[in-house]
Tab-separated table of C-alpha atoms in Angstrom:
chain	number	residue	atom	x	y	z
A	3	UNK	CA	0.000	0.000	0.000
A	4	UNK	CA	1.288	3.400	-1.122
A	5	UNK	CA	1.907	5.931	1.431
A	6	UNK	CA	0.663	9.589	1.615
A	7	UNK	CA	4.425	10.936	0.570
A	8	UNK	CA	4.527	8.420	-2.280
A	9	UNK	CA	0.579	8.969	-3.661
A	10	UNK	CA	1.457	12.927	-3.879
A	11	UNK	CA	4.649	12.090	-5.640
A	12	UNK	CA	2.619	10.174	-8.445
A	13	UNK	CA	0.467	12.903	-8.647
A	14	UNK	CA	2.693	15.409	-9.851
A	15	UNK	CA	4.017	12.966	-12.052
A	16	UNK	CA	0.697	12.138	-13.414
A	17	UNK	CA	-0.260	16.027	-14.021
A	18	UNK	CA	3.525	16.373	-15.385
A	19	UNK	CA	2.736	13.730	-18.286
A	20	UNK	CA	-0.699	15.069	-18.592
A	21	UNK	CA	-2.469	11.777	-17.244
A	22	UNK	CA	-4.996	13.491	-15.078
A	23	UNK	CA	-7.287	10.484	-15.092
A	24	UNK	CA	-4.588	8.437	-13.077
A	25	UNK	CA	-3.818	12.267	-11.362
A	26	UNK	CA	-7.872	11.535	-9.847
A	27	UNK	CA	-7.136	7.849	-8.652
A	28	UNK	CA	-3.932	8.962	-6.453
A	29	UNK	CA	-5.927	11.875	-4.912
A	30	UNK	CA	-9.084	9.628	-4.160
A	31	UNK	CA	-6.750	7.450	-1.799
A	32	UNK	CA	-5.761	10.638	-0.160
A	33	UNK	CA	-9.247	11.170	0.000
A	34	UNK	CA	-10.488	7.950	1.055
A	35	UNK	CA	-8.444	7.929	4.383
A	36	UNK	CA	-10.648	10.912	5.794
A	37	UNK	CA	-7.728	13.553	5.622
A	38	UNK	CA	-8.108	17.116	6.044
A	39	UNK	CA	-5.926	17.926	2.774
A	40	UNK	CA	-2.659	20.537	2.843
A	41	UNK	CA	-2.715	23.007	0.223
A	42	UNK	CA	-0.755	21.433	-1.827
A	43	UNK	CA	-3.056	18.575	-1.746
A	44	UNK	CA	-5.988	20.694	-2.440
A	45	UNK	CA	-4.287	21.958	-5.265
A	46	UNK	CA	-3.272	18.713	-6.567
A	47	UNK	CA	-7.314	17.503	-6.458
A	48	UNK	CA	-8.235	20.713	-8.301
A	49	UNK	CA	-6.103	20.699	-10.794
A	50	UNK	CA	-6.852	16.997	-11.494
A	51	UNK	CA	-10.415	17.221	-11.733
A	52	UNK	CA	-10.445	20.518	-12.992
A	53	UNK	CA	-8.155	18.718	-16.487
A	54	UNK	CA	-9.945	16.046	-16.751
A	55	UNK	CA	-13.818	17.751	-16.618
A	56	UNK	CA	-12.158	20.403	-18.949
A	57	UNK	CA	-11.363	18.866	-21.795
A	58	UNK	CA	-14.804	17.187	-22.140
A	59	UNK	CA	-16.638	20.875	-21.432
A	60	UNK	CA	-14.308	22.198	-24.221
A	61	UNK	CA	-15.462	19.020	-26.912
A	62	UNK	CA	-19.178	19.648	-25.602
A	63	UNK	CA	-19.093	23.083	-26.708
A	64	UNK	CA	-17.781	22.992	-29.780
A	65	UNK	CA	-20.509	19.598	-30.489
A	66	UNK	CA	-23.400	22.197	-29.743
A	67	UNK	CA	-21.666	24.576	-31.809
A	68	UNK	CA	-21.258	21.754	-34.829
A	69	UNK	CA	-24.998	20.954	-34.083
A	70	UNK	CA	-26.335	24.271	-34.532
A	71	UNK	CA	-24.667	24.422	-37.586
A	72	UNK	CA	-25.636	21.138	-39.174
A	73	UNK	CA	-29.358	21.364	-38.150
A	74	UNK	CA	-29.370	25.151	-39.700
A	75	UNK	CA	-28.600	23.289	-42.893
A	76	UNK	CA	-30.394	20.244	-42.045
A	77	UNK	CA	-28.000	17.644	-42.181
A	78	UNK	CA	-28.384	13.943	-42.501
A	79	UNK	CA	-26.074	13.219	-40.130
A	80	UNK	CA	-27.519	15.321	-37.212
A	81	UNK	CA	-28.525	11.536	-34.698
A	82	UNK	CA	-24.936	10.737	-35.352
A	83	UNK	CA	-23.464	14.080	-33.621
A	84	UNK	CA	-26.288	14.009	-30.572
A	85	UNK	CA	-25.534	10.513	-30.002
A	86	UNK	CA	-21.321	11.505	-29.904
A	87	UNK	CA	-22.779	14.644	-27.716
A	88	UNK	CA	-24.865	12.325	-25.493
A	89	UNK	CA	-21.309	10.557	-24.649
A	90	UNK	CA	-19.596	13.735	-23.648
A	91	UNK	CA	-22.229	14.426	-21.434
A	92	UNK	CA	-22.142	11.304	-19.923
A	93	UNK	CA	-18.391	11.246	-18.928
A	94	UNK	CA	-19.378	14.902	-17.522
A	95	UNK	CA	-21.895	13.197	-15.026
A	96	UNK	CA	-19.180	11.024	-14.461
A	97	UNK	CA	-16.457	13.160	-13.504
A	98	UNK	CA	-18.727	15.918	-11.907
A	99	UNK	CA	-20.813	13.148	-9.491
A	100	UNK	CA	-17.510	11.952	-8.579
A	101	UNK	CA	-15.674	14.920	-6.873
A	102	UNK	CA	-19.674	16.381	-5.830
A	103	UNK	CA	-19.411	12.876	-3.782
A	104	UNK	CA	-16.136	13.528	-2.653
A	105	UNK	CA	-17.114	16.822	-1.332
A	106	UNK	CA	-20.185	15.833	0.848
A	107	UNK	CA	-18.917	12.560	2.176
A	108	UNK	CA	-15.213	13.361	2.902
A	109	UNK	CA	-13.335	16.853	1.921
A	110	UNK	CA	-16.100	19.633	3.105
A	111	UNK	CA	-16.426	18.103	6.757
A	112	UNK	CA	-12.536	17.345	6.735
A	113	UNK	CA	-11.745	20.793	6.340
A	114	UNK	CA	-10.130	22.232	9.489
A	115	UNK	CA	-9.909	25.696	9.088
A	116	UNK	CA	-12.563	27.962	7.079
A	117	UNK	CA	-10.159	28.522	4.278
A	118	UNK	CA	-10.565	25.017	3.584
A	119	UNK	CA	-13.750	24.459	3.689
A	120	UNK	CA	-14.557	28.103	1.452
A	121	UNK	CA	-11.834	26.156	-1.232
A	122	UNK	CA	-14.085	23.030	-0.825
A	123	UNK	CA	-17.389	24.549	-1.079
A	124	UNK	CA	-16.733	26.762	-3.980
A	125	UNK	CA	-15.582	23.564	-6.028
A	126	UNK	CA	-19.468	22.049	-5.462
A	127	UNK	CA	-20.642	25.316	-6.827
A	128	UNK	CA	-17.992	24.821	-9.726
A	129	UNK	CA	-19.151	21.391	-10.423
A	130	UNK	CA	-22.954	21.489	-10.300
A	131	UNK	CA	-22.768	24.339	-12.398
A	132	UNK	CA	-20.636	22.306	-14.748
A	133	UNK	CA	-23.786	20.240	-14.724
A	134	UNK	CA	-26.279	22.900	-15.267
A	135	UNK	CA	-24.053	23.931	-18.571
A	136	UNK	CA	-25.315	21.216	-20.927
A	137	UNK	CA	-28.001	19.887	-18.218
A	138	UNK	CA	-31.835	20.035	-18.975
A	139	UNK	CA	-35.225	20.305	-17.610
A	140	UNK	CA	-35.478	19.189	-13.510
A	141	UNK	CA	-31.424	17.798	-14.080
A	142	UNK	CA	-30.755	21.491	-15.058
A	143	UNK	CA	-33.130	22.831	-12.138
A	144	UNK	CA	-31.536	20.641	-9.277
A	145	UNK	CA	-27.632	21.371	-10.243
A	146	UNK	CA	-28.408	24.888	-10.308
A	147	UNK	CA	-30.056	25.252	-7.172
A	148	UNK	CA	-27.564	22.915	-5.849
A	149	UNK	CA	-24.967	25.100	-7.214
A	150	UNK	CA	-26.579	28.649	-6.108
A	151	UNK	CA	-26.554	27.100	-2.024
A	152	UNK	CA	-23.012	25.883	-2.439
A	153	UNK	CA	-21.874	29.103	-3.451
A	154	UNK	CA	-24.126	30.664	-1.093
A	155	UNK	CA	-22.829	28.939	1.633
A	156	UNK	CA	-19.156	29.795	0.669
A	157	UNK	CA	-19.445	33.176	0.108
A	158	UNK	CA	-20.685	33.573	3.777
A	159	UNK	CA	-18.176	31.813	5.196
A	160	UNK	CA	-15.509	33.828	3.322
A	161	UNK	CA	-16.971	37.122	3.979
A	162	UNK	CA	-16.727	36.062	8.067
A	163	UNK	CA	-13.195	34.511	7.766
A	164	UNK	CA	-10.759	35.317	4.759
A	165	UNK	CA	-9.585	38.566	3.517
A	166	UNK	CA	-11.060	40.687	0.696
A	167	UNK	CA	-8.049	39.920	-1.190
A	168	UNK	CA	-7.685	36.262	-0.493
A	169	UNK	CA	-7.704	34.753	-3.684
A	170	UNK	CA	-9.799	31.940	-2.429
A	171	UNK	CA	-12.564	34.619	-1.562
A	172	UNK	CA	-11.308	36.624	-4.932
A	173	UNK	CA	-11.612	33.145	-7.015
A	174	UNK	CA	-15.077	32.487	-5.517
A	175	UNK	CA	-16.538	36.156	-6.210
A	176	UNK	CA	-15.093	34.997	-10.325
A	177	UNK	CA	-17.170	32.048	-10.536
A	178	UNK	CA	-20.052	32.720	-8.428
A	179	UNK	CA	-20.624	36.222	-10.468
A	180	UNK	CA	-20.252	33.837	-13.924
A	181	UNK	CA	-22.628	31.515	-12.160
A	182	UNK	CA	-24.955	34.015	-12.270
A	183	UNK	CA	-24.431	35.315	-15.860
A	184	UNK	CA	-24.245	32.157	-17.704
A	185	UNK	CA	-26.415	30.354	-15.754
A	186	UNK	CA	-29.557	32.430	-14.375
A	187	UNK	CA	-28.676	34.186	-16.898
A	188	UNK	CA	-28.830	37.685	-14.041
A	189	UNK	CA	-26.746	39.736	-15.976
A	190	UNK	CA	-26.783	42.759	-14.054
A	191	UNK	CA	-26.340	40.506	-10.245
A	192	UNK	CA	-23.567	38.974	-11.838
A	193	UNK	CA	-21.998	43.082	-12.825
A	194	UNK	CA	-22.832	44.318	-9.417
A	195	UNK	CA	-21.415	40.855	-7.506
A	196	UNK	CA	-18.363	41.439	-9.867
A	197	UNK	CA	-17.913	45.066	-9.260
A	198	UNK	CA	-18.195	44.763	-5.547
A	199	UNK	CA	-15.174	42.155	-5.185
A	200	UNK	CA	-13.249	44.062	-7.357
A	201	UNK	CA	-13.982	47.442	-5.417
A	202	UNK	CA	-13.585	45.535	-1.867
A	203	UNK	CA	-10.262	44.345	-2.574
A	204	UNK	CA	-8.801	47.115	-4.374
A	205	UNK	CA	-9.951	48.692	-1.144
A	206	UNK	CA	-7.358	46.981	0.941
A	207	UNK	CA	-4.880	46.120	-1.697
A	208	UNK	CA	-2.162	47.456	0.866
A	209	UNK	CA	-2.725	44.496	3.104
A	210	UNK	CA	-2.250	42.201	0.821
A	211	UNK	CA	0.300	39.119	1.779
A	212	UNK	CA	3.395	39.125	-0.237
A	213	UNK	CA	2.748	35.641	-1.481
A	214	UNK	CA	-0.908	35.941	-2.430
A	215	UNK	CA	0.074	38.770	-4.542
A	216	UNK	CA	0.486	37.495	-7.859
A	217	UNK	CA	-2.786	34.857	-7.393
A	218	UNK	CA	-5.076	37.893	-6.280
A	219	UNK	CA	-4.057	40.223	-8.860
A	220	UNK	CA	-4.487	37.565	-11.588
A	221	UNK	CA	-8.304	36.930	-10.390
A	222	UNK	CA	-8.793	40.775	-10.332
A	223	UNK	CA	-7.899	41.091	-13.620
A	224	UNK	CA	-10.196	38.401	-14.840
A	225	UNK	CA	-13.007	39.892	-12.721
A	226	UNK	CA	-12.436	43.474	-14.514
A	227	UNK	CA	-12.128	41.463	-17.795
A	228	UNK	CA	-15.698	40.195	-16.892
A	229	UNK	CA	-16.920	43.167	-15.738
A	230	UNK	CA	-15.620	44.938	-18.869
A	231	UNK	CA	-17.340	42.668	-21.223
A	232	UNK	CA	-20.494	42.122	-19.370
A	233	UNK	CA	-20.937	45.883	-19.128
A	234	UNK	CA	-20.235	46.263	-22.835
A	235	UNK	CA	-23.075	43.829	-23.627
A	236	UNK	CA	-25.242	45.169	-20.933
A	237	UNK	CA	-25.452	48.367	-22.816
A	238	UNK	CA	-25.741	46.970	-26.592
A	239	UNK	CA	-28.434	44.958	-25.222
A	240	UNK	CA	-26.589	41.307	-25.352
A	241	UNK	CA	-25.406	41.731	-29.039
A	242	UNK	CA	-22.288	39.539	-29.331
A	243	UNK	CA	-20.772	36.612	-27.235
A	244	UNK	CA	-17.308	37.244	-25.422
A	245	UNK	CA	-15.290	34.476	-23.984
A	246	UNK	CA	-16.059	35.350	-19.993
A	247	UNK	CA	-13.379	34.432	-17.516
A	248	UNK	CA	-13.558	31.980	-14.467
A	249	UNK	CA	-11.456	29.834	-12.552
């Protein structure tokens, strides 16, 4: 049996050669023992999970982008591509009911400090509303209410515990805000959620630890990217899709 030291190791070496399926199965025995994960070991899930759901949301897009296309000019082949689509979503329940089960049984109540458990939380937001992206009808209802009380719940916790410029509380502003864009489709909750982060942690930029720096700045840039482009389409009435950032 491998040992904690020795299932981390593989796990860099797995997200080194890009194998982030094997990445998943060292993490789970991490998992599986009931420990409250290190940072580095909460980075290690994320980034595994966060490969291996990403390169399947990336092929679903462009599938429902192929679709459109082929039923505009109403191709013979269109059964062929919802079938291939159909897969895709499949391995996306897959992936997304794994970690969402990782989460409530194990990493959540593991978590011993808050900044934990706001890291934790704000990945079951991330992953239902993976869900609700190609979910539909009461499967698109549940993951995005599931979603909205995940984020919910970490966004309190954050605004008792971690700083304005933590870019755990910084990261979950990004995605809850594009949560509410893409998803309830609120543009102008999403602005103002966006634009309040942004304002809050420019606010107390000077207390900002030295080696958070470069992570929080990143995610305020990407939140003023967002806010830029939302704001833009805000005022020409939706015309045009931009690429909107989250983590």
């Amino acid at each position: 049996m491998s040992t904690r030291e020795e299932l981390v190791f593989m796990a860099k070496i797995s997200e080194q050669t890009e194998r982030f399926e094997d990445m998943i199965e060292y993490m789970k025995k991490i998992v599986s023992n009931n420990a409250d994960l290190s940072v580095e070991e909460r980075n290690l899930l994320s980034v595994a999970y966060k490969n291996s759901v990403g390169s399947r949301r990336t092929a679903w897009r462009a599938l429902r982008s192929i679709e459109q296309k082929e039923e505009a000019k109403g191709s013979k082949h269109l059964n062929l591509l919802r079938e291939y689509k159909k897969k895709i979503e499949g391995e996306l329940n897959n992936i997304c009911n794994d970690i969402l089960g990782l989460l409530d049984s194990h990493l959540i109540k593991s978590a011993s400090n808050n900044e934990g458990k706001v890291f934790f939380l704000k990945m079951k937001g991330d992953y239902f509303r993976y869900i609700a992206e190609y979910a539909q009808g009461d499967q698109l209802a549940k993951a995005s209410d599931n979603a909205l009380q995940a984020y919910k719940a970490a966004s309190e916790a954050a605004t008792k515990d971690l700083r304005t410029t933590d870019p755990i509380r910084l990261g979950l502003a990004l995605n809850f805000s594009v949560f509410y864009y893409e998803v309830l489709n609120e543009p102008t909750k999403a602005c103002s959620m966006a634009k309040q982060a942004f304002d809050d942690a420019i606010a107390d930029i000077e207390h900002l630890e030295e080696d958070k720096y470069k992570d929080s700045t990143t995610i305020m840039q990407l939140i003023r990217d967002n806010l830029t482009l939302w704001t833009s389409e805000l005022e020409n009435e939706g015309e045009g899709e931009g690429n909107v950032e989250n983590l």
